[in-house]
JSON list of N, CA and C in Angstrom, two decimals:
[
{"chain": "A", "resi": 1, "resn": "UNK", "atom": "N", "xyz": [-21.00, 10.51, 38.83]},
{"chain": "A", "resi": 1, "resn": "UNK", "atom": "CA", "xyz": [-19.53, 10.51, 38.73]},
{"chain": "A", "resi": 1, "resn": "UNK", "atom": "C", "xyz": [-19.07, 9.57, 37.61]},
{"chain": "A", "resi": 2, "resn": "UNK", "atom": "N", "xyz": [-19.65, 8.37, 37.58]},
{"chain": "A", "resi": 2, "resn": "UNK", "atom": "CA", "xyz": [-19.24, 7.38, 36.58]},
{"chain": "A", "resi": 2, "resn": "UNK", "atom": "C", "xyz": [-19.63, 7.86, 35.18]},
{"chain": "A", "resi": 3, "resn": "UNK", "atom": "N", "xyz": [-20.79, 8.51, 35.07]},
{"chain": "A", "resi": 3, "resn": "UNK", "atom": "CA", "xyz": [-21.24, 9.01, 33.77]},
{"chain": "A", "resi": 3, "resn": "UNK", "atom": "C", "xyz": [-20.27, 10.06, 33.23]},
{"chain": "A", "resi": 4, "resn": "UNK", "atom": "N", "xyz": [-19.77, 10.92, 34.13]},
{"chain": "A", "resi": 4, "resn": "UNK", "atom": "CA", "xyz": [-18.84, 11.96, 33.70]},
{"chain": "A", "resi": 4, "resn": "UNK", "atom": "C", "xyz": [-17.53, 11.34, 33.21]},
{"chain": "A", "resi": 5, "resn": "UNK", "atom": "N", "xyz": [-17.08, 10.31, 33.91]},
{"chain": "A", "resi": 5, "resn": "UNK", "atom": "CA", "xyz": [-15.85, 9.62, 33.49]},
{"chain": "A", "resi": 5, "resn": "UNK", "atom": "C", "xyz": [-16.04, 8.99, 32.11]},
{"chain": "A", "resi": 6, "resn": "UNK", "atom": "N", "xyz": [-17.19, 8.35, 31.93]},
{"chain": "A", "resi": 6, "resn": "UNK", "atom": "CA", "xyz": [-17.50, 7.72, 30.65]},
{"chain": "A", "resi": 6, "resn": "UNK", "atom": "C", "xyz": [-17.56, 8.77, 29.54]},
{"chain": "A", "resi": 7, "resn": "UNK", "atom": "N", "xyz": [-18.19, 9.90, 29.85]},
{"chain": "A", "resi": 7, "resn": "UNK", "atom": "CA", "xyz": [-18.28, 10.99, 28.88]},
{"chain": "A", "resi": 7, "resn": "UNK", "atom": "C", "xyz": [-16.89, 11.50, 28.51]},
{"chain": "A", "resi": 8, "resn": "UNK", "atom": "N", "xyz": [-16.03, 11.65, 29.51]},
{"chain": "A", "resi": 8, "resn": "UNK", "atom": "CA", "xyz": [-14.66, 12.10, 29.26]},
{"chain": "A", "resi": 8, "resn": "UNK", "atom": "C", "xyz": [-13.91, 11.12, 28.37]},
{"chain": "A", "resi": 9, "resn": "UNK", "atom": "N", "xyz": [-14.06, 9.83, 28.66]},
{"chain": "A", "resi": 9, "resn": "UNK", "atom": "CA", "xyz": [-13.39, 8.81, 27.85]},
{"chain": "A", "resi": 9, "resn": "UNK", "atom": "C", "xyz": [-13.89, 8.84, 26.41]},
{"chain": "A", "resi": 10, "resn": "UNK", "atom": "N", "xyz": [-15.21, 8.96, 26.26]},
{"chain": "A", "resi": 10, "resn": "UNK", "atom": "CA", "xyz": [-15.79, 9.02, 24.92]},
{"chain": "A", "resi": 10, "resn": "UNK", "atom": "C", "xyz": [-15.28, 10.24, 24.16]},
{"chain": "A", "resi": 11, "resn": "UNK", "atom": "N", "xyz": [-15.22, 11.38, 24.86]},
{"chain": "A", "resi": 11, "resn": "UNK", "atom": "CA", "xyz": [-14.77, 12.62, 24.23]},
{"chain": "A", "resi": 11, "resn": "UNK", "atom": "C", "xyz": [-13.31, 12.50, 23.80]},
{"chain": "A", "resi": 12, "resn": "UNK", "atom": "N", "xyz": [-12.46, 11.96, 24.69]},
{"chain": "A", "resi": 12, "resn": "UNK", "atom": "CA", "xyz": [-11.04, 11.84, 24.35]},
{"chain": "A", "resi": 12, "resn": "UNK", "atom": "C", "xyz": [-10.84, 10.86, 23.19]},
{"chain": "A", "resi": 13, "resn": "UNK", "atom": "N", "xyz": [-11.61, 9.77, 23.18]},
{"chain": "A", "resi": 13, "resn": "UNK", "atom": "CA", "xyz": [-11.52, 8.81, 22.09]},
{"chain": "A", "resi": 13, "resn": "UNK", "atom": "C", "xyz": [-11.97, 9.45, 20.78]},
{"chain": "A", "resi": 14, "resn": "UNK", "atom": "N", "xyz": [-13.05, 10.26, 20.87]},
{"chain": "A", "resi": 14, "resn": "UNK", "atom": "CA", "xyz": [-13.57, 10.96, 19.70]},
{"chain": "A", "resi": 14, "resn": "UNK", "atom": "C", "xyz": [-12.53, 11.92, 19.14]},
{"chain": "A", "resi": 15, "resn": "UNK", "atom": "N", "xyz": [-11.90, 12.69, 20.03]},
{"chain": "A", "resi": 15, "resn": "UNK", "atom": "CA", "xyz": [-10.87, 13.64, 19.60]},
{"chain": "A", "resi": 15, "resn": "UNK", "atom": "C", "xyz": [-9.67, 12.92, 19.00]},
{"chain": "A", "resi": 16, "resn": "UNK", "atom": "N", "xyz": [-9.29, 11.79, 19.61]},
{"chain": "A", "resi": 16, "resn": "UNK", "atom": "CA", "xyz": [-8.18, 11.01, 19.07]},
{"chain": "A", "resi": 16, "resn": "UNK", "atom": "C", "xyz": [-8.50, 10.50, 17.67]},
{"chain": "A", "resi": 17, "resn": "UNK", "atom": "N", "xyz": [-9.72, 10.03, 17.47]},
{"chain": "A", "resi": 17, "resn": "UNK", "atom": "CA", "xyz": [-10.13, 9.55, 16.15]},
{"chain": "A", "resi": 17, "resn": "UNK", "atom": "C", "xyz": [-10.08, 10.67, 15.13]},
{"chain": "A", "resi": 18, "resn": "UNK", "atom": "N", "xyz": [-10.53, 11.87, 15.52]},
{"chain": "A", "resi": 18, "resn": "UNK", "atom": "CA", "xyz": [-10.48, 13.02, 14.61]},
{"chain": "A", "resi": 18, "resn": "UNK", "atom": "C", "xyz": [-9.02, 13.33, 14.28]},
{"chain": "A", "resi": 19, "resn": "UNK", "atom": "N", "xyz": [-8.16, 13.33, 15.31]},
{"chain": "A", "resi": 19, "resn": "UNK", "atom": "CA", "xyz": [-6.74, 13.62, 15.10]},
{"chain": "A", "resi": 19, "resn": "UNK", "atom": "C", "xyz": [-6.10, 12.61, 14.16]},
{"chain": "A", "resi": 20, "resn": "UNK", "atom": "N", "xyz": [-6.37, 11.33, 14.40]},
{"chain": "A", "resi": 20, "resn": "UNK", "atom": "CA", "xyz": [-5.81, 10.28, 13.54]},
{"chain": "A", "resi": 20, "resn": "UNK", "atom": "C", "xyz": [-6.33, 10.43, 12.12]},
{"chain": "A", "resi": 21, "resn": "UNK", "atom": "N", "xyz": [-7.62, 10.73, 11.99]},
{"chain": "A", "resi": 21, "resn": "UNK", "atom": "CA", "xyz": [-8.21, 10.92, 10.66]},
{"chain": "A", "resi": 21, "resn": "UNK", "atom": "C", "xyz": [-7.55, 12.07, 9.92]},
{"chain": "A", "resi": 22, "resn": "UNK", "atom": "N", "xyz": [-7.29, 13.17, 10.64]},
{"chain": "A", "resi": 22, "resn": "UNK", "atom": "CA", "xyz": [-6.63, 14.32, 10.00]},
{"chain": "A", "resi": 22, "resn": "UNK", "atom": "C", "xyz": [-5.21, 13.96, 9.59]},
{"chain": "A", "resi": 23, "resn": "UNK", "atom": "N", "xyz": [-4.49, 13.24, 10.45]},
{"chain": "A", "resi": 23, "resn": "UNK", "atom": "CA", "xyz": [-3.11, 12.84, 10.14]},
{"chain": "A", "resi": 23, "resn": "UNK", "atom": "C", "xyz": [-3.10, 11.94, 8.90]},
{"chain": "A", "resi": 24, "resn": "UNK", "atom": "N", "xyz": [-4.01, 10.96, 8.88]},
{"chain": "A", "resi": 24, "resn": "UNK", "atom": "CA", "xyz": [-4.08, 10.04, 7.73]},
{"chain": "A", "resi": 24, "resn": "UNK", "atom": "C", "xyz": [-4.44, 10.80, 6.45]},
{"chain": "A", "resi": 25, "resn": "UNK", "atom": "N", "xyz": [-5.29, 11.83, 6.59]},
{"chain": "A", "resi": 25, "resn": "UNK", "atom": "CA", "xyz": [-5.68, 12.61, 5.42]},
{"chain": "A", "resi": 25, "resn": "UNK", "atom": "C", "xyz": [-4.54, 13.49, 4.93]},
{"chain": "A", "resi": 26, "resn": "UNK", "atom": "N", "xyz": [-3.71, 13.99, 5.86]},
{"chain": "A", "resi": 26, "resn": "UNK", "atom": "CA", "xyz": [-2.65, 14.94, 5.49]},
{"chain": "A", "resi": 26, "resn": "UNK", "atom": "C", "xyz": [-1.34, 14.24, 5.13]},
{"chain": "A", "resi": 27, "resn": "UNK", "atom": "N", "xyz": [-1.11, 13.04, 5.66]},
{"chain": "A", "resi": 27, "resn": "UNK", "atom": "CA", "xyz": [0.17, 12.37, 5.43]},
{"chain": "A", "resi": 27, "resn": "UNK", "atom": "C", "xyz": [0.50, 12.17, 3.94]},
{"chain": "A", "resi": 28, "resn": "UNK", "atom": "N", "xyz": [-0.42, 11.67, 3.11]},
{"chain": "A", "resi": 28, "resn": "UNK", "atom": "CA", "xyz": [-0.08, 11.47, 1.70]},
{"chain": "A", "resi": 28, "resn": "UNK", "atom": "C", "xyz": [0.44, 12.74, 1.03]},
{"chain": "A", "resi": 29, "resn": "UNK", "atom": "N", "xyz": [-0.18, 13.90, 1.33]},
{"chain": "A", "resi": 29, "resn": "UNK", "atom": "CA", "xyz": [0.29, 15.16, 0.75]},
{"chain": "A", "resi": 29, "resn": "UNK", "atom": "C", "xyz": [1.72, 15.43, 1.17]},
{"chain": "A", "resi": 30, "resn": "UNK", "atom": "N", "xyz": [2.01, 15.25, 2.45]},
{"chain": "A", "resi": 30, "resn": "UNK", "atom": "CA", "xyz": [3.36, 15.48, 2.97]},
{"chain": "A", "resi": 30, "resn": "UNK", "atom": "C", "xyz": [4.36, 14.57, 2.27]},
{"chain": "A", "resi": 31, "resn": "UNK", "atom": "N", "xyz": [4.01, 13.30, 2.16]},
{"chain": "A", "resi": 31, "resn": "UNK", "atom": "CA", "xyz": [4.91, 12.32, 1.54]},
{"chain": "A", "resi": 31, "resn": "UNK", "atom": "C", "xyz": [5.15, 12.69, 0.08]},
{"chain": "A", "resi": 32, "resn": "UNK", "atom": "N", "xyz": [4.10, 13.11, -0.62]},
{"chain": "A", "resi": 32, "resn": "UNK", "atom": "CA", "xyz": [4.25, 13.50, -2.02]},
{"chain": "A", "resi": 32, "resn": "UNK", "atom": "C", "xyz": [5.15, 14.72, -2.13]},
{"chain": "A", "resi": 33, "resn": "UNK", "atom": "N", "xyz": [4.97, 15.70, -1.22]},
{"chain": "A", "resi": 33, "resn": "UNK", "atom": "CA", "xyz": [5.82, 16.89, -1.23]},
{"chain": "A", "resi": 33, "resn": "UNK", "atom": "C", "xyz": [7.27, 16.51, -1.00]},
{"chain": "A", "resi": 34, "resn": "UNK", "atom": "N", "xyz": [7.52, 15.66, 0.01]},
{"chain": "A", "resi": 34, "resn": "UNK", "atom": "CA", "xyz": [8.88, 15.23, 0.32]},
{"chain": "A", "resi": 34, "resn": "UNK", "atom": "C", "xyz": [9.46, 14.44, -0.85]},
{"chain": "A", "resi": 35, "resn": "UNK", "atom": "N", "xyz": [8.65, 13.57, -1.45]},
{"chain": "A", "resi": 35, "resn": "UNK", "atom": "CA", "xyz": [9.08, 12.78, -2.59]},
{"chain": "A", "resi": 35, "resn": "UNK", "atom": "C", "xyz": [9.50, 13.69, -3.74]},
{"chain": "A", "resi": 36, "resn": "UNK", "atom": "N", "xyz": [8.73, 14.75, -3.97]},
{"chain": "A", "resi": 36, "resn": "UNK", "atom": "CA", "xyz": [9.06, 15.70, -5.02]},
{"chain": "A", "resi": 36, "resn": "UNK", "atom": "C", "xyz": [10.36, 16.43, -4.71]},
{"chain": "A", "resi": 37, "resn": "UNK", "atom": "N", "xyz": [10.57, 16.76, -3.43]},
{"chain": "A", "resi": 37, "resn": "UNK", "atom": "CA", "xyz": [11.78, 17.49, -3.05]},
{"chain": "A", "resi": 37, "resn": "UNK", "atom": "C", "xyz": [13.01, 16.60, -3.14]},
{"chain": "A", "resi": 38, "resn": "UNK", "atom": "N", "xyz": [12.87, 15.33, -2.78]},
{"chain": "A", "resi": 38, "resn": "UNK", "atom": "CA", "xyz": [14.02, 14.43, -2.73]},
{"chain": "A", "resi": 38, "resn": "UNK", "atom": "C", "xyz": [14.13, 13.54, -3.97]},
{"chain": "A", "resi": 39, "resn": "UNK", "atom": "N", "xyz": [13.44, 13.91, -5.04]},
{"chain": "A", "resi": 39, "resn": "UNK", "atom": "CA", "xyz": [13.48, 13.08, -6.24]},
{"chain": "A", "resi": 39, "resn": "UNK", "atom": "C", "xyz": [14.85, 13.15, -6.92]},
{"chain": "A", "resi": 40, "resn": "UNK", "atom": "N", "xyz": [15.70, 14.09, -6.49]},
{"chain": "A", "resi": 40, "resn": "UNK", "atom": "CA", "xyz": [17.05, 14.21, -7.06]},
{"chain": "A", "resi": 40, "resn": "UNK", "atom": "C", "xyz": [17.86, 12.96, -6.72]},
{"chain": "A", "resi": 41, "resn": "UNK", "atom": "N", "xyz": [17.66, 12.47, -5.46]},
{"chain": "A", "resi": 41, "resn": "UNK", "atom": "CA", "xyz": [18.41, 11.29, -5.04]},
{"chain": "A", "resi": 41, "resn": "UNK", "atom": "C", "xyz": [17.87, 10.07, -5.77]}
]
């Protein structure tokens, strides 16, 4: 039972790290796109 809980925690942490990594990788592109769109101001 404890091993399964540990495995679940590890899996969720792993998925969170992947999600954060993807967000960090994609954010600069988004900011650059928005910067280009709002460069009029």
